[in-house]
Amino acid sequence: MRKVSALPPRRGEDRRSWLSGAPPPRWVRVLPPTLVVAICAATLISHDPLDIGFLLGAIPPLAVLSYSPLATALLGGVVVALLNIPAFQLDRPGDTDLLTVVFVAGLSVFVSFVRSRRDAQLGLERTVAEAAQHAVVPPLPERVGAVRCAGLYRAAQRGTLVGGDFFDVRDGPFGVRVVTGDVQGHGLSAVSTVASLLGAFREAVLDQPDLASVAGRLDRRLLVDSADARHAELFATAALLEFSADALEVRVVVCGNPPPLLLRGARATELEVSPWTPLGLGLADAGTIEACTVSLRPGDRLFLASDGVVEARDSDGAFYPLADRLTAFAEEDPAVLPDRVWADLVRFCPDVDDDVTMLVLTPSPPEPV
């Protein structure tokens, strides 16, 4: 299975800073032993005593940032030993100085123990959170039925994998169906609404005979959830697609979401669809929603993007020209196209502050056996 790229620009990169819970960078771990070697080398090379022994007192506190309690204790022992080796002539510390260093080293070991326990607990909680978030937005398969899939998901809230955007691609008795959209709000506060919508979509894929009925099911789900909401009415924008069995035809319903773009050769054009109101307003009557039917050719690709892409602005207030940019990337492999667009988007608008979703769907009927 091909995982959706969730982090820019390299997959698997931790977006947290090391001061916010991510593992410390390499230089933080290298600093304590490097400082020890530098001090020893300086004192041995110099012909005169150097008053730099005080620098050794900083080594145990620095070790706390990245070393285990045992390693911190060993570095503290090294510091005390170096202060007592006459060859280094490090300030000739008195008993009070040595006791101070020993106390700081012991305190550093205790702090390292507390930090290690907290890191282990945070790591466990993050693992559980990632498992829960992946259950809401699972990895995107490389192929679903007769459709090849590639995508990118970036949550606006740092340190999270999901936010207010949602997507899914499912095969069912009525063909391959796709949903992508954006719920009210973003970040962790929107995750419960996303989970509710995706659950309704996955059920509707199996038992609703047409795409308009799927949209109606999602609308009803939000209405039910809104009845329990204390402060605000829930709503979501969405685009739904349904591919025929041979993937040479696609039906599209757009409910307040940016319409899909059709990449045909070197051209990128927005599909002409009849827009409908956002989901959750109680207006999605399956009898009035109109699905647009589009014929597809071999080599065509459908590009779906959330409003975090199309509404991104540069420093002059200009919107990101998605269709023009896609034309420039028309020759790219569909599997890497979302990453290319993302890299271009952050150059255009470095401070993207909304959830971003991109999906590339390529009709690719399996070869006859």
Coordinates of C-alpha atoms in Angstrom, one line a residue:
M1 CA 0.0 0.0 0.0
R2 CA 1.2 3.5 -0.9
K3 CA 0.9 5.8 2.1
V4 CA -0.5 9.3 1.7
S5 CA 2.3 11.7 2.2
A6 CA 1.4 13.8 5.2
L7 CA 4.5 15.8 5.9
P8 CA 6.5 18.3 3.8
P9 CA 8.6 17.7 1.9
R10 CA 10.0 14.3 2.9
R11 CA 7.8 11.4 4.1
G12 CA 8.3 10.4 7.7
E13 CA 9.8 13.7 8.8
D14 CA 8.8 14.8 12.3
R15 CA 7.3 18.3 12.1
R16 CA 7.7 18.9 15.8
S17 CA 10.7 20.9 16.9
W18 CA 13.1 19.2 19.4
L19 CA 12.0 21.7 22.0
S20 CA 8.4 20.5 21.5
G21 CA 8.9 16.8 22.0
A22 CA 10.8 15.6 18.9
P23 CA 14.1 13.7 19.4
P24 CA 16.9 16.2 19.8
P25 CA 19.2 16.9 16.8
R26 CA 22.5 15.2 16.5
W27 CA 24.5 18.2 17.5
V28 CA 22.8 18.3 21.0
R29 CA 24.0 14.7 21.6
V30 CA 27.5 15.3 20.3
L31 CA 28.0 18.5 22.3
P32 CA 28.9 17.1 25.8
P33 CA 31.6 14.7 24.6
T34 CA 32.9 17.3 22.1
L35 CA 33.2 19.8 24.9
V36 CA 35.1 17.3 27.1
V37 CA 37.6 16.5 24.3
A38 CA 38.0 20.2 23.4
I39 CA 38.8 21.2 27.0
C40 CA 41.2 18.4 27.5
A41 CA 43.0 19.1 24.2
A42 CA 43.2 22.9 25.0
T43 CA 44.8 22.3 28.4
L44 CA 47.3 19.7 27.1
I45 CA 48.4 21.9 24.2
S46 CA 48.7 25.1 26.3
H47 CA 52.0 25.7 28.1
D48 CA 50.2 27.8 30.8
P49 CA 47.3 26.8 33.0
L50 CA 44.0 27.7 31.5
D51 CA 41.1 29.0 33.6
I52 CA 38.5 27.0 31.7
G53 CA 37.6 24.3 34.2
F54 CA 34.3 26.0 34.9
L55 CA 33.2 24.8 31.4
L56 CA 33.2 21.2 32.6
G57 CA 30.4 22.1 35.1
A58 CA 28.1 22.6 32.1
I59 CA 28.6 19.1 30.7
P60 CA 26.1 17.2 33.1
P61 CA 23.3 19.7 32.5
L62 CA 23.9 19.4 28.7
A63 CA 23.8 15.6 28.9
V64 CA 20.3 15.8 30.4
L65 CA 18.9 16.9 27.0
S66 CA 19.7 13.7 25.2
Y67 CA 21.4 11.1 27.4
S68 CA 20.1 8.4 29.7
P69 CA 20.6 8.7 33.5
L70 CA 23.4 6.2 33.3
A71 CA 25.2 8.0 30.5
T72 CA 24.7 11.3 32.4
A73 CA 26.2 9.8 35.5
L74 CA 29.2 8.6 33.5
L75 CA 29.8 12.0 32.1
G76 CA 29.5 13.5 35.5
G77 CA 32.1 11.1 36.8
V78 CA 34.4 12.0 33.9
V79 CA 34.0 15.7 34.8
V80 CA 34.9 15.1 38.5
A81 CA 37.9 12.9 37.4
L82 CA 39.2 15.5 35.0
L83 CA 39.1 18.2 37.7
N84 CA 41.3 16.0 39.9
I85 CA 44.0 15.1 37.3
P86 CA 47.0 17.4 37.9
A87 CA 48.1 17.2 34.3
F88 CA 45.1 19.3 33.1
Q89 CA 45.7 22.0 35.7
L90 CA 42.0 23.0 35.5
D91 CA 41.8 25.8 38.1
R92 CA 43.0 23.6 40.9
P93 CA 39.5 23.4 42.3
G94 CA 39.0 23.3 46.1
D95 CA 36.7 21.1 48.1
T96 CA 33.8 23.5 47.7
D97 CA 34.1 23.6 43.9
L98 CA 34.3 19.8 43.7
L99 CA 31.2 19.4 45.9
T100 CA 29.3 21.9 43.8
V101 CA 30.2 19.9 40.6
V102 CA 29.3 16.6 42.3
F103 CA 25.9 18.1 43.4
V104 CA 25.2 19.5 39.9
A105 CA 26.1 16.1 38.4
G106 CA 23.8 14.2 40.8
L107 CA 21.0 16.7 40.1
S108 CA 21.5 16.2 36.4
V109 CA 21.2 12.4 36.8
F110 CA 17.9 12.9 38.6
V111 CA 16.5 15.3 35.9
S112 CA 17.7 12.9 33.2
F113 CA 15.7 10.1 34.9
V114 CA 12.6 12.2 35.1
R115 CA 13.0 13.3 31.4
S116 CA 13.5 9.7 30.3
R117 CA 10.4 8.6 32.0
R118 CA 8.4 11.5 30.5
D119 CA 9.8 10.9 27.1
A120 CA 8.7 7.2 27.3
Q121 CA 5.2 8.2 28.3
L122 CA 4.9 10.8 25.6
G123 CA 6.2 8.3 23.0
L124 CA 3.5 5.8 24.1
E125 CA 0.8 8.4 23.9
R126 CA 2.0 9.6 20.5
T127 CA 2.0 6.0 19.2
V128 CA -1.6 5.6 20.4
A129 CA -2.6 8.9 18.9
E130 CA -1.0 8.0 15.6
A131 CA -2.8 4.6 15.5
A132 CA -6.1 6.4 16.2
Q133 CA -5.5 9.0 13.6
H134 CA -4.5 6.4 11.0
A135 CA -7.8 4.6 11.8
V136 CA -9.6 7.8 10.8
V137 CA -7.5 8.5 7.7
P138 CA -5.9 5.2 6.7
P139 CA -3.1 4.8 4.2
L140 CA -4.3 5.3 0.6
P141 CA -3.9 2.2 -1.5
E142 CA -1.9 2.4 -4.7
R143 CA -4.9 1.0 -6.5
V144 CA -8.6 0.7 -5.8
G145 CA -10.4 -1.4 -8.4
A146 CA -9.7 0.2 -11.8
V147 CA -8.3 3.4 -10.3
R148 CA -4.7 4.2 -9.4
C149 CA -4.5 6.5 -6.4
A150 CA -1.9 9.0 -5.0
G151 CA -2.3 11.7 -2.5
L152 CA -1.0 14.1 0.1
Y153 CA -2.4 15.1 3.4
R154 CA -1.1 17.9 5.6
A155 CA -2.9 18.9 8.8
A156 CA -2.7 22.6 9.7
Q157 CA -2.1 21.9 13.4
R158 CA 1.5 21.0 14.0
G159 CA 2.2 17.5 15.5
T160 CA -1.1 16.0 14.2
L161 CA -1.7 13.7 11.3
V162 CA -5.4 14.6 10.7
G163 CA -7.4 17.7 10.9
G164 CA -10.5 19.1 9.2
D165 CA -9.9 17.7 5.8
F166 CA -11.0 14.2 4.9
F167 CA -10.8 11.7 2.0
D168 CA -11.4 8.1 1.2
V169 CA -11.4 5.8 -1.8
R170 CA -13.6 2.7 -1.7
D171 CA -14.6 -0.1 -4.0
G172 CA -18.2 -1.4 -3.7
P173 CA -21.0 -3.1 -5.6
F174 CA -21.7 0.2 -7.5
G175 CA -18.2 1.0 -8.5
V176 CA -15.2 2.8 -7.1
R177 CA -16.3 5.8 -5.0
V178 CA -14.3 8.7 -3.8
V179 CA -15.0 11.4 -1.2
T180 CA -12.8 14.4 -0.3
G181 CA -13.8 17.5 1.6
D182 CA -13.4 19.8 4.5
V183 CA -15.4 20.0 7.7
Q184 CA -16.1 23.1 9.8
G185 CA -13.0 24.1 11.7
H186 CA -9.7 22.3 11.6
G187 CA -7.2 20.6 13.9
L188 CA -8.1 18.0 16.6
S189 CA -11.5 19.6 17.3
A190 CA -12.7 18.5 13.8
V191 CA -11.5 14.9 14.0
S192 CA -14.8 13.6 15.5
T193 CA -16.8 15.1 12.7
V194 CA -14.3 13.7 10.1
A195 CA -14.6 10.2 11.7
S196 CA -18.4 10.4 11.6
L197 CA -18.5 11.5 8.0
L198 CA -16.1 8.8 6.9
G199 CA -18.0 6.1 8.7
A200 CA -21.2 7.2 7.0
F201 CA -19.5 7.3 3.6
R202 CA -18.1 3.8 4.0
E203 CA -21.5 2.4 4.8
A204 CA -23.2 4.3 1.9
V205 CA -20.6 2.9 -0.6
L206 CA -22.1 -0.5 0.1
D207 CA -25.8 0.1 0.1
Q208 CA -26.6 3.4 -1.7
P209 CA -27.3 2.8 -5.5
D210 CA -26.3 6.3 -6.8
L211 CA -23.9 9.1 -5.9
A212 CA -26.6 11.5 -5.0
S213 CA -27.9 9.2 -2.3
V214 CA -24.4 8.9 -0.9
A215 CA -24.3 12.7 -0.6
G216 CA -27.7 12.6 1.1
R217 CA -26.5 10.1 3.6
L218 CA -23.5 12.3 4.6
D219 CA -25.8 15.3 4.9
R220 CA -28.2 13.4 7.2
R221 CA -25.2 12.2 9.3
L222 CA -24.1 15.8 9.9
L223 CA -27.7 16.9 10.7
V224 CA -27.9 14.1 13.4
D225 CA -24.5 15.1 14.8
S226 CA -25.5 18.8 14.8
A227 CA -28.5 18.0 17.1
D228 CA -26.0 17.1 19.8
A229 CA -23.7 20.0 19.1
R230 CA -23.9 22.7 21.8
H231 CA -22.5 25.7 20.1
A232 CA -22.6 25.6 16.4
E233 CA -24.2 23.9 13.4
L234 CA -22.0 21.4 11.7
F235 CA -21.4 21.5 8.0
A236 CA -18.8 20.3 5.5
T237 CA -17.9 20.8 1.9
A238 CA -17.3 17.7 -0.2
A239 CA -16.7 16.4 -3.7
L240 CA -17.9 12.8 -4.4
L241 CA -16.9 10.7 -7.4
E242 CA -18.1 7.4 -8.8
F243 CA -16.1 5.5 -11.5
S244 CA -17.7 3.0 -13.8
A245 CA -16.5 -0.6 -13.8
D246 CA -14.1 0.1 -16.8
A247 CA -13.1 3.5 -15.3
L248 CA -13.9 5.2 -18.6
E249 CA -16.7 7.3 -17.1
V250 CA -16.9 9.2 -13.8
R251 CA -19.9 10.8 -12.1
V252 CA -19.2 13.8 -9.9
V253 CA -21.2 15.6 -7.2
V254 CA -19.8 18.7 -5.7
C255 CA -21.2 20.1 -2.4
G256 CA -19.5 23.4 -1.8
N257 CA -16.0 21.9 -2.5
P258 CA -13.6 23.0 -5.3
P259 CA -14.5 21.0 -8.4
P260 CA -12.0 18.4 -9.6
L261 CA -9.5 19.2 -12.3
L262 CA -9.1 17.0 -15.4
L263 CA -5.6 16.6 -16.6
R264 CA -5.7 15.6 -20.3
G265 CA -2.4 15.7 -22.0
A266 CA -0.7 19.0 -21.2
R267 CA -4.0 20.7 -20.2
A268 CA -5.7 21.1 -16.9
T269 CA -9.4 22.1 -16.9
E270 CA -11.9 22.4 -14.2
L271 CA -14.9 20.1 -14.6
E272 CA -18.1 21.8 -15.3
V273 CA -20.4 20.5 -12.5
S274 CA -23.6 21.7 -11.0
P275 CA -22.6 22.9 -7.5
W276 CA -24.7 22.0 -4.5
T277 CA -24.9 23.4 -1.0
P278 CA -22.4 22.2 1.7
L279 CA -23.4 19.1 3.6
G280 CA -25.1 19.4 7.0
L281 CA -27.6 22.1 6.0
G282 CA -30.5 19.6 5.4
L283 CA -30.8 20.5 1.8
A284 CA -29.2 17.4 0.2
D285 CA -32.3 15.7 -1.2
A286 CA -31.1 12.9 -3.4
G287 CA -33.9 13.7 -5.9
T288 CA -32.5 17.2 -6.5
I289 CA -28.8 16.7 -6.5
E290 CA -27.5 16.6 -10.0
A291 CA -24.5 14.3 -10.8
C292 CA -22.2 15.4 -13.7
T293 CA -21.1 12.5 -15.9
V294 CA -17.6 12.9 -17.6
S295 CA -16.2 10.5 -20.2
L296 CA -12.5 9.6 -19.6
R297 CA -9.8 8.7 -22.0
P298 CA -6.7 6.6 -21.4
G299 CA -4.0 8.7 -19.7
D300 CA -6.5 11.1 -18.1
R301 CA -6.0 12.1 -14.5
L302 CA -8.3 13.7 -12.0
F303 CA -6.8 16.1 -9.5
L304 CA -8.8 16.9 -6.4
A305 CA -7.6 19.6 -4.0
S306 CA -9.0 21.1 -0.8
D307 CA -9.6 24.8 -0.3
G308 CA -6.3 24.9 1.6
V309 CA -4.7 24.7 -1.8
V310 CA -6.9 26.8 -4.0
E311 CA -7.3 29.6 -1.4
A312 CA -3.6 29.9 -0.5
R313 CA -2.3 33.4 -1.1
D314 CA 1.2 34.8 -1.7
S315 CA 2.5 38.0 0.0
D316 CA 0.6 40.1 -2.6
G317 CA -2.7 38.5 -1.9
A318 CA -2.9 36.5 -5.1
F319 CA -4.5 33.0 -5.0
Y320 CA -2.4 30.0 -5.9
P321 CA -2.9 29.3 -9.6
L322 CA -3.5 25.6 -9.3
A323 CA -4.6 24.9 -12.9
D324 CA -1.6 26.7 -14.4
R325 CA 0.8 24.9 -12.1
L326 CA -0.7 21.5 -13.0
T327 CA -0.1 22.3 -16.6
A328 CA 3.6 22.8 -15.8
F329 CA 3.6 19.4 -14.0
A330 CA 1.6 17.6 -16.7
E331 CA 4.4 15.2 -17.6
E332 CA 5.0 14.2 -14.0
D333 CA 4.3 10.6 -12.8
P334 CA 0.8 10.8 -11.1
A335 CA 2.4 9.1 -8.0
V336 CA 4.7 12.1 -7.4
L337 CA 2.4 14.8 -8.6
P338 CA 0.9 15.7 -5.2
D339 CA 4.4 16.1 -3.7
R340 CA 5.5 18.3 -6.6
V341 CA 2.4 20.5 -6.2
W342 CA 3.0 20.7 -2.4
A343 CA 6.6 21.8 -2.9
D344 CA 5.4 24.5 -5.4
L345 CA 2.6 25.6 -3.0
V346 CA 4.9 26.2 0.0
R347 CA 7.3 28.2 -2.3
F348 CA 4.3 30.3 -3.4
C349 CA 2.8 30.6 0.1
P350 CA 5.3 29.6 2.8
D351 CA 2.8 30.1 5.6
V352 CA 0.1 27.7 4.6
D353 CA -2.3 27.8 7.7
D354 CA -5.1 25.5 6.5
D355 CA -5.4 21.7 6.2
V356 CA -4.3 20.6 2.7
T357 CA -5.5 17.5 0.8
M358 CA -4.6 16.5 -2.7
L359 CA -5.7 13.3 -4.5
V360 CA -4.7 12.2 -8.0
L361 CA -6.9 9.5 -9.5
T362 CA -5.8 7.8 -12.7
P363 CA -8.3 5.5 -14.5
S364 CA -6.3 2.3 -15.1
P365 CA -8.4 -0.7 -15.9
P366 CA -6.6 -4.0 -15.2
E367 CA -5.2 -5.8 -18.3
P368 CA -7.4 -8.6 -19.5
V369 CA -6.2 -12.0 -18.6

